[in-house]
Tab-separated table of C-alpha atoms in Angstrom:
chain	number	residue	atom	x	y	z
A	1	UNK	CA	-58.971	70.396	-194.142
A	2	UNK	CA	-57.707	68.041	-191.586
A	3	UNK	CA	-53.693	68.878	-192.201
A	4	UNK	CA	-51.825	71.859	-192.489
A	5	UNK	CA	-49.320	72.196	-195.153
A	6	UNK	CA	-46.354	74.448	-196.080
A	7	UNK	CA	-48.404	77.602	-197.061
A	8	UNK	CA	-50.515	77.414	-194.192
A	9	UNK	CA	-47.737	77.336	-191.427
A	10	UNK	CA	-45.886	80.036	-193.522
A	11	UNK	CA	-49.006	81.911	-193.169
A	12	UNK	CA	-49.296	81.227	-189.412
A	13	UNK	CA	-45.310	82.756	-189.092
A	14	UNK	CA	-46.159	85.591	-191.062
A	15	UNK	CA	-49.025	86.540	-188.721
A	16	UNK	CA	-46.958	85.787	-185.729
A	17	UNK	CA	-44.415	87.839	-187.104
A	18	UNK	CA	-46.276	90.981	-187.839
A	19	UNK	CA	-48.288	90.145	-184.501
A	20	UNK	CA	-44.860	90.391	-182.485
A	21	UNK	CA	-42.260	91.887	-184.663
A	22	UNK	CA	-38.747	90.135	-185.308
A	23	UNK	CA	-37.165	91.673	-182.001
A	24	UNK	CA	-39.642	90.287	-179.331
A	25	UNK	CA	-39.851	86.503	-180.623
A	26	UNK	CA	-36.317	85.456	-179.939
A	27	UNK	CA	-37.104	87.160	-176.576
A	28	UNK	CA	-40.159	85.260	-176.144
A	29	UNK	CA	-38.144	81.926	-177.023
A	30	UNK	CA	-35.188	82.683	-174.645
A	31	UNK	CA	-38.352	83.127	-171.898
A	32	UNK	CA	-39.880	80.170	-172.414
A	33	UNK	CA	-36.453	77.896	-172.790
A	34	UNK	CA	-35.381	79.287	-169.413
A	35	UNK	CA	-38.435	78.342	-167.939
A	36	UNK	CA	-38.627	74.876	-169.168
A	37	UNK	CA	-35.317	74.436	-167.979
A	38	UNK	CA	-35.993	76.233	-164.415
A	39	UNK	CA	-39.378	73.313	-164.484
A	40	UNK	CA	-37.179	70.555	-165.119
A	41	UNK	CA	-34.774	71.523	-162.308
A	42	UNK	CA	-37.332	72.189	-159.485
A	43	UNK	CA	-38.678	68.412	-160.626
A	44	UNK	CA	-35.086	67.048	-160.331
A	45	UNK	CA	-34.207	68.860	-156.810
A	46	UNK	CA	-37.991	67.682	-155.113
A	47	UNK	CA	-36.923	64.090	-156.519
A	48	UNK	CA	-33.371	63.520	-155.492
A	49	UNK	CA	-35.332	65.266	-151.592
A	50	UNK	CA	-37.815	62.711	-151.634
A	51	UNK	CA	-34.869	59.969	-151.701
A	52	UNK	CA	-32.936	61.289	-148.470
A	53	UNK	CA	-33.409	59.507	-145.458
A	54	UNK	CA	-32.443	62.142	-143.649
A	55	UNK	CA	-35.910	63.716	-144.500
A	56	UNK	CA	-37.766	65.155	-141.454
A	57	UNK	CA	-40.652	62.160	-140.523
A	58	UNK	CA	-38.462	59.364	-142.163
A	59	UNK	CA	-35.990	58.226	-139.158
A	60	UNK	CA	-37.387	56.613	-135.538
A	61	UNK	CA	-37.441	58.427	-132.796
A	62	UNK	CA	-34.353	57.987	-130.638
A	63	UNK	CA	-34.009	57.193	-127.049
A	64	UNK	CA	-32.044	59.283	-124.899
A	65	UNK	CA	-29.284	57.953	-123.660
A	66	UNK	CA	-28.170	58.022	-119.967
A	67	UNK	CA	-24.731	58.652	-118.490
A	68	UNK	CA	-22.966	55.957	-117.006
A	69	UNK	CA	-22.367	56.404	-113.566
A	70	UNK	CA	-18.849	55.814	-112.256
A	71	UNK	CA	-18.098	55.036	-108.485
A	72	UNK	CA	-15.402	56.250	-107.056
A	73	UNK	CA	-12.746	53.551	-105.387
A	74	UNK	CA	-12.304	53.648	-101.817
A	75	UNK	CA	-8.729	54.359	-101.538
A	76	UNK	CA	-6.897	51.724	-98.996
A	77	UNK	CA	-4.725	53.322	-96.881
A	78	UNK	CA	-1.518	50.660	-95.286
């Protein structure tokens, strides 16, 4: 009673397959494949995020920087 063998998991398709009919299982497969893969993207793009520095909160704050001031030359007159 603890294993299942062949005639029981035929059993289990058979129910499945009157439960669902042949058309809406390779539907139902093609759903869940798509969403597995849409998981496992959304898990790669928040990863490779998480490693860019140029993340908001993960750089100091800069300074501001002030213009230099240039003095004009007296011009000499001979």
């Amino acid at each position: 009673m603890g294993t299942f063998s062949v005639w029981h998991w035929l059993i289990v398709l058979a129910v499945i397959l009157l439960l669902f009919g042949a058309k809406k299982i390779p539907e139902l497969a093609k759903g869940l494949g798509s969403g597995i893969k849409n998981f496992k993207k959304a898990i790669k793009e928040d990863e490779e995020e998480g490693k860019k520095p140029e993340s908001v909160g993960m750089q100091p704050p800069q300074q501001p920087t002030q213009p230099t001031q240039t003095t004009p030359q007296k011009e000499q007159q001979s």
